[in-house]
Amino acid sequence: REMEAEPAVTMEEFIELDLQFHLAIAQGSHNPVLEQMLRTIRGLLAEWILRSQKDQGARPLAQSGHRALLAALRK
């Protein structure tokens, strides 16, 4: 929900929320290797998110993907 508070969410906040989303999934997996891997490449992920968000319409697409992933995890 926080990621969808556009335009109130700055790019920096969006990136941090996106990273938190994926780290939460890793923690919820109870797979310490996955969690450590994501923490290790956090900077690379942040850079990738920043670059991907420069494209027109990228934020709504990312939000849609996150909603779909969350729905799948809930099932």
PDB file of N, CA and C in Angstrom, residues 7-72:
ATOM      1  N   PRO A   7       1.427  10.345  -5.924  1.00  0.00           N
ATOM      2  CA  PRO A   7       2.818  10.742  -6.147  1.00  0.00           C
ATOM      3  C   PRO A   7       3.552  11.081  -4.857  1.00  0.00           C
ATOM      4  N   ALA A   8       2.939  10.795  -3.720  1.00  0.00           N
ATOM      5  CA  ALA A   8       3.552  11.163  -2.441  1.00  0.00           C
ATOM      6  C   ALA A   8       4.853  10.415  -2.175  1.00  0.00           C
ATOM      7  N   VAL A   9       5.024   9.254  -2.756  1.00  0.00           N
ATOM      8  CA  VAL A   9       6.214   8.437  -2.526  1.00  0.00           C
ATOM      9  C   VAL A   9       7.316   8.868  -3.495  1.00  0.00           C
ATOM     10  N   THR A  10       8.419   9.322  -2.947  1.00  0.00           N
ATOM     11  CA  THR A  10       9.556   9.710  -3.780  1.00  0.00           C
ATOM     12  C   THR A  10      10.223   8.466  -4.359  1.00  0.00           C
ATOM     13  N   MET A  11      11.096   8.680  -5.326  1.00  0.00           N
ATOM     14  CA  MET A  11      11.821   7.557  -5.927  1.00  0.00           C
ATOM     15  C   MET A  11      12.649   6.835  -4.869  1.00  0.00           C
ATOM     16  N   GLU A  12      13.312   7.581  -3.990  1.00  0.00           N
ATOM     17  CA  GLU A  12      14.132   6.956  -2.948  1.00  0.00           C
ATOM     18  C   GLU A  12      13.266   6.115  -2.008  1.00  0.00           C
ATOM     19  N   GLU A  13      12.107   6.635  -1.643  1.00  0.00           N
ATOM     20  CA  GLU A  13      11.193   5.890  -0.771  1.00  0.00           C
ATOM     21  C   GLU A  13      10.664   4.649  -1.483  1.00  0.00           C
ATOM     22  N   PHE A  14      10.349   4.802  -2.775  1.00  0.00           N
ATOM     23  CA  PHE A  14       9.851   3.669  -3.552  1.00  0.00           C
ATOM     24  C   PHE A  14      10.886   2.551  -3.599  1.00  0.00           C
ATOM     25  N   ILE A  15      12.134   2.915  -3.846  1.00  0.00           N
ATOM     26  CA  ILE A  15      13.206   1.917  -3.898  1.00  0.00           C
ATOM     27  C   ILE A  15      13.335   1.205  -2.556  1.00  0.00           C
ATOM     28  N   GLU A  16      13.320   1.956  -1.475  1.00  0.00           N
ATOM     29  CA  GLU A  16      13.437   1.352  -0.148  1.00  0.00           C
ATOM     30  C   GLU A  16      12.256   0.426   0.143  1.00  0.00           C
ATOM     31  N   LEU A  17      11.055   0.845  -0.210  1.00  0.00           N
ATOM     32  CA  LEU A  17       9.867   0.001  -0.001  1.00  0.00           C
ATOM     33  C   LEU A  17       9.943  -1.267  -0.841  1.00  0.00           C
ATOM     34  N   ASP A  18      10.416  -1.133  -2.065  1.00  0.00           N
ATOM     35  CA  ASP A  18      10.568  -2.294  -2.948  1.00  0.00           C
ATOM     36  C   ASP A  18      11.567  -3.281  -2.345  1.00  0.00           C
ATOM     37  N   LEU A  19      12.686  -2.775  -1.880  1.00  0.00           N
ATOM     38  CA  LEU A  19      13.688  -3.639  -1.245  1.00  0.00           C
ATOM     39  C   LEU A  19      13.117  -4.314   0.007  1.00  0.00           C
ATOM     40  N   GLN A  20      12.403  -3.568   0.815  1.00  0.00           N
ATOM     41  CA  GLN A  20      11.799  -4.133   2.021  1.00  0.00           C
ATOM     42  C   GLN A  20      10.813  -5.247   1.681  1.00  0.00           C
ATOM     43  N   PHE A  21      10.052  -5.061   0.616  1.00  0.00           N
ATOM     44  CA  PHE A  21       9.100  -6.077   0.170  1.00  0.00           C
ATOM     45  C   PHE A  21       9.818  -7.400  -0.118  1.00  0.00           C
ATOM     46  N   HIS A  22      10.873  -7.321  -0.900  1.00  0.00           N
ATOM     47  CA  HIS A  22      11.588  -8.545  -1.273  1.00  0.00           C
ATOM     48  C   HIS A  22      12.347  -9.153  -0.097  1.00  0.00           C
ATOM     49  N   LEU A  23      12.874  -8.322   0.770  1.00  0.00           N
ATOM     50  CA  LEU A  23      13.538  -8.845   1.973  1.00  0.00           C
ATOM     51  C   LEU A  23      12.534  -9.525   2.902  1.00  0.00           C
ATOM     52  N   ALA A  24      11.333  -9.000   2.987  1.00  0.00           N
ATOM     53  CA  ALA A  24      10.294  -9.623   3.816  1.00  0.00           C
ATOM     54  C   ALA A  24       9.920 -10.995   3.265  1.00  0.00           C
ATOM     55  N   ILE A  25       9.862 -11.114   1.961  1.00  0.00           N
ATOM     56  CA  ILE A  25       9.577 -12.418   1.354  1.00  0.00           C
ATOM     57  C   ILE A  25      10.703 -13.394   1.683  1.00  0.00           C
ATOM     58  N   ALA A  26      11.929 -12.936   1.571  1.00  0.00           N
ATOM     59  CA  ALA A  26      13.069 -13.798   1.890  1.00  0.00           C
ATOM     60  C   ALA A  26      13.018 -14.243   3.348  1.00  0.00           C
ATOM     61  N   GLN A  27      12.706 -13.321   4.249  1.00  0.00           N
ATOM     62  CA  GLN A  27      12.601 -13.676   5.667  1.00  0.00           C
ATOM     63  C   GLN A  27      11.472 -14.682   5.883  1.00  0.00           C
ATOM     64  N   GLY A  28      10.360 -14.460   5.217  1.00  0.00           N
ATOM     65  CA  GLY A  28       9.213 -15.354   5.360  1.00  0.00           C
ATOM     66  C   GLY A  28       9.455 -16.744   4.794  1.00  0.00           C
ATOM     67  N   SER A  29      10.418 -16.850   3.906  1.00  0.00           N
ATOM     68  CA  SER A  29      10.728 -18.161   3.328  1.00  0.00           C
ATOM     69  C   SER A  29      11.453 -19.056   4.322  1.00  0.00           C
ATOM     70  N   HIS A  30      11.993 -18.441   5.379  1.00  0.00           N
ATOM     71  CA  HIS A  30      12.791 -19.164   6.381  1.00  0.00           C
ATOM     72  C   HIS A  30      13.977 -19.866   5.735  1.00  0.00           C
ATOM     73  N   ASN A  31      14.460 -19.246   4.656  1.00  0.00           N
ATOM     74  CA  ASN A  31      15.633 -19.752   3.955  1.00  0.00           C
ATOM     75  C   ASN A  31      16.765 -18.763   4.203  1.00  0.00           C
ATOM     76  N   PRO A  32      17.662 -19.076   5.134  1.00  0.00           N
ATOM     77  CA  PRO A  32      18.721 -18.122   5.473  1.00  0.00           C
ATOM     78  C   PRO A  32      19.650 -17.807   4.307  1.00  0.00           C
ATOM     79  N   VAL A  33      19.805 -18.728   3.379  1.00  0.00           N
ATOM     80  CA  VAL A  33      20.674 -18.474   2.226  1.00  0.00           C
ATOM     81  C   VAL A  33      20.047 -17.399   1.339  1.00  0.00           C
ATOM     82  N   LEU A  34      18.746 -17.515   1.071  1.00  0.00           N
ATOM     83  CA  LEU A  34      18.047 -16.523   0.259  1.00  0.00           C
ATOM     84  C   LEU A  34      18.082 -15.157   0.935  1.00  0.00           C
ATOM     85  N   GLU A  35      17.817 -15.136   2.224  1.00  0.00           N
ATOM     86  CA  GLU A  35      17.823 -13.876   2.958  1.00  0.00           C
ATOM     87  C   GLU A  35      19.203 -13.219   2.922  1.00  0.00           C
ATOM     88  N   GLN A  36      20.250 -13.973   3.164  1.00  0.00           N
ATOM     89  CA  GLN A  36      21.610 -13.424   3.147  1.00  0.00           C
ATOM     90  C   GLN A  36      21.994 -12.968   1.743  1.00  0.00           C
ATOM     91  N   MET A  37      21.576 -13.724   0.740  1.00  0.00           N
ATOM     92  CA  MET A  37      21.893 -13.356  -0.633  1.00  0.00           C
ATOM     93  C   MET A  37      21.279 -11.992  -0.975  1.00  0.00           C
ATOM     94  N   LEU A  38      20.002 -11.797  -0.612  1.00  0.00           N
ATOM     95  CA  LEU A  38      19.357 -10.523  -0.904  1.00  0.00           C
ATOM     96  C   LEU A  38      20.001  -9.377  -0.130  1.00  0.00           C
ATOM     97  N   ARG A  39      20.383  -9.630   1.095  1.00  0.00           N
ATOM     98  CA  ARG A  39      21.053  -8.587   1.871  1.00  0.00           C
ATOM     99  C   ARG A  39      22.414  -8.232   1.248  1.00  0.00           C
ATOM    100  N   THR A  40      23.085  -9.238   0.734  1.00  0.00           N
ATOM    101  CA  THR A  40      24.403  -9.030   0.127  1.00  0.00           C
ATOM    102  C   THR A  40      24.308  -8.203  -1.151  1.00  0.00           C
ATOM    103  N   ILE A  41      23.282  -8.444  -1.954  1.00  0.00           N
ATOM    104  CA  ILE A  41      23.156  -7.738  -3.229  1.00  0.00           C
ATOM    105  C   ILE A  41      22.175  -6.567  -3.150  1.00  0.00           C
ATOM    106  N   ARG A  42      21.855  -6.131  -1.950  1.00  0.00           N
ATOM    107  CA  ARG A  42      20.895  -5.032  -1.749  1.00  0.00           C
ATOM    108  C   ARG A  42      21.245  -3.792  -2.583  1.00  0.00           C
ATOM    109  N   GLY A  43      22.491  -3.409  -2.606  1.00  0.00           N
ATOM    110  CA  GLY A  43      22.905  -2.240  -3.378  1.00  0.00           C
ATOM    111  C   GLY A  43      22.677  -2.426  -4.867  1.00  0.00           C
ATOM    112  N   LEU A  44      22.984  -3.622  -5.359  1.00  0.00           N
ATOM    113  CA  LEU A  44      22.742  -3.922  -6.774  1.00  0.00           C
ATOM    114  C   LEU A  44      21.255  -3.898  -7.089  1.00  0.00           C
ATOM    115  N   LEU A  45      20.449  -4.449  -6.186  1.00  0.00           N
ATOM    116  CA  LEU A  45      18.995  -4.427  -6.384  1.00  0.00           C
ATOM    117  C   LEU A  45      18.466  -2.995  -6.413  1.00  0.00           C
ATOM    118  N   ALA A  46      18.959  -2.162  -5.519  1.00  0.00           N
ATOM    119  CA  ALA A  46      18.530  -0.765  -5.478  1.00  0.00           C
ATOM    120  C   ALA A  46      18.863  -0.069  -6.796  1.00  0.00           C
ATOM    121  N   GLU A  47      20.041  -0.305  -7.314  1.00  0.00           N
ATOM    122  CA  GLU A  47      20.442   0.294  -8.589  1.00  0.00           C
ATOM    123  C   GLU A  47      19.559  -0.211  -9.730  1.00  0.00           C
ATOM    124  N   TRP A  48      19.270  -1.497  -9.743  1.00  0.00           N
ATOM    125  CA  TRP A  48      18.415  -2.070 -10.786  1.00  0.00           C
ATOM    126  C   TRP A  48      17.012  -1.470 -10.712  1.00  0.00           C
ATOM    127  N   ILE A  49      16.470  -1.337  -9.503  1.00  0.00           N
ATOM    128  CA  ILE A  49      15.138  -0.749  -9.337  1.00  0.00           C
ATOM    129  C   ILE A  49      15.150   0.690  -9.835  1.00  0.00           C
ATOM    130  N   LEU A  50      16.164   1.455  -9.470  1.00  0.00           N
ATOM    131  CA  LEU A  50      16.266   2.840  -9.910  1.00  0.00           C
ATOM    132  C   LEU A  50      16.281   2.919 -11.435  1.00  0.00           C
ATOM    133  N   ARG A  51      17.097   2.119 -12.059  1.00  0.00           N
ATOM    134  CA  ARG A  51      17.180   2.144 -13.526  1.00  0.00           C
ATOM    135  C   ARG A  51      15.859   1.714 -14.166  1.00  0.00           C
ATOM    136  N   SER A  52      15.226   0.696 -13.617  1.00  0.00           N
ATOM    137  CA  SER A  52      13.976   0.209 -14.206  1.00  0.00           C
ATOM    138  C   SER A  52      12.847   1.217 -14.043  1.00  0.00           C
ATOM    139  N   GLN A  53      12.899   2.033 -13.005  1.00  0.00           N
ATOM    140  CA  GLN A  53      11.828   2.998 -12.748  1.00  0.00           C
ATOM    141  C   GLN A  53      11.936   4.259 -13.602  1.00  0.00           C
ATOM    142  N   LYS A  54      12.978   4.378 -14.376  1.00  0.00           N
ATOM    143  CA  LYS A  54      13.125   5.540 -15.253  1.00  0.00           C
ATOM    144  C   LYS A  54      12.235   5.422 -16.486  1.00  0.00           C
ATOM    145  N   ASP A  55      11.765   4.230 -16.792  1.00  0.00           N
ATOM    146  CA  ASP A  55      10.903   4.021 -17.947  1.00  0.00           C
ATOM    147  C   ASP A  55       9.484   4.491 -17.654  1.00  0.00           C
ATOM    148  N   GLN A  56       8.828   5.050 -18.664  1.00  0.00           N
ATOM    149  CA  GLN A  56       7.447   5.497 -18.538  1.00  0.00           C
ATOM    150  C   GLN A  56       6.547   4.323 -18.162  1.00  0.00           C
ATOM    151  N   GLY A  57       5.735   4.490 -17.136  1.00  0.00           N
ATOM    152  CA  GLY A  57       4.797   3.454 -16.730  1.00  0.00           C
ATOM    153  C   GLY A  57       5.400   2.318 -15.935  1.00  0.00           C
ATOM    154  N   ALA A  58       6.658   2.453 -15.550  1.00  0.00           N
ATOM    155  CA  ALA A  58       7.330   1.364 -14.842  1.00  0.00           C
ATOM    156  C   ALA A  58       6.787   1.175 -13.427  1.00  0.00           C
ATOM    157  N   ARG A  59       6.447   2.267 -12.756  1.00  0.00           N
ATOM    158  CA  ARG A  59       5.987   2.150 -11.369  1.00  0.00           C
ATOM    159  C   ARG A  59       4.663   1.372 -11.281  1.00  0.00           C
ATOM    160  N   PRO A  60       3.656   1.711 -12.090  1.00  0.00           N
ATOM    161  CA  PRO A  60       2.422   0.918 -12.028  1.00  0.00           C
ATOM    162  C   PRO A  60       2.652  -0.554 -12.377  1.00  0.00           C
ATOM    163  N   LEU A  61       3.551  -0.815 -13.295  1.00  0.00           N
ATOM    164  CA  LEU A  61       3.869  -2.197 -13.652  1.00  0.00           C
ATOM    165  C   LEU A  61       4.511  -2.928 -12.481  1.00  0.00           C
ATOM    166  N   ALA A  62       5.427  -2.263 -11.782  1.00  0.00           N
ATOM    167  CA  ALA A  62       6.063  -2.863 -10.605  1.00  0.00           C
ATOM    168  C   ALA A  62       5.026  -3.118  -9.513  1.00  0.00           C
ATOM    169  N   GLN A  63       4.139  -2.157  -9.322  1.00  0.00           N
ATOM    170  CA  GLN A  63       3.105  -2.305  -8.296  1.00  0.00           C
ATOM    171  C   GLN A  63       2.185  -3.475  -8.617  1.00  0.00           C
ATOM    172  N   SER A  64       1.838  -3.615  -9.878  1.00  0.00           N
ATOM    173  CA  SER A  64       0.994  -4.732 -10.301  1.00  0.00           C
ATOM    174  C   SER A  64       1.694  -6.068 -10.061  1.00  0.00           C
ATOM    175  N   GLY A  65       2.969  -6.121 -10.376  1.00  0.00           N
ATOM    176  CA  GLY A  65       3.739  -7.342 -10.147  1.00  0.00           C
ATOM    177  C   GLY A  65       3.840  -7.691  -8.669  1.00  0.00           C
ATOM    178  N   HIS A  66       4.012  -6.683  -7.833  1.00  0.00           N
ATOM    179  CA  HIS A  66       4.081  -6.916  -6.389  1.00  0.00           C
ATOM    180  C   HIS A  66       2.737  -7.409  -5.850  1.00  0.00           C
ATOM    181  N   ARG A  67       1.639  -6.830  -6.342  1.00  0.00           N
ATOM    182  CA  ARG A  67       0.313  -7.289  -5.909  1.00  0.00           C
ATOM    183  C   ARG A  67       0.088  -8.748  -6.301  1.00  0.00           C
ATOM    184  N   ALA A  68       0.485  -9.109  -7.517  1.00  0.00           N
ATOM    185  CA  ALA A  68       0.322 -10.484  -7.986  1.00  0.00           C
ATOM    186  C   ALA A  68       1.170 -11.454  -7.159  1.00  0.00           C
ATOM    187  N   LEU A  69       2.388 -11.058  -6.858  1.00  0.00           N
ATOM    188  CA  LEU A  69       3.267 -11.894  -6.044  1.00  0.00           C
ATOM    189  C   LEU A  69       2.699 -12.079  -4.652  1.00  0.00           C
ATOM    190  N   LEU A  70       2.207 -11.009  -4.059  1.00  0.00           N
ATOM    191  CA  LEU A  70       1.609 -11.094  -2.724  1.00  0.00           C
ATOM    192  C   LEU A  70       0.382 -11.990  -2.739  1.00  0.00           C
ATOM    193  N   ALA A  71      -0.449 -11.873  -3.761  1.00  0.00           N
ATOM    194  CA  ALA A  71      -1.645 -12.725  -3.864  1.00  0.00           C
ATOM    195  C   ALA A  71      -1.252 -14.198  -3.983  1.00  0.00           C
ATOM    196  N   ALA A  72      -0.227 -14.470  -4.758  1.00  0.00           N
ATOM    197  CA  ALA A  72       0.232 -15.853  -4.907  1.00  0.00           C
ATOM    198  C   ALA A  72       0.772 -16.398  -3.595  1.00  0.00           C
TER     199      ALA A  72
END
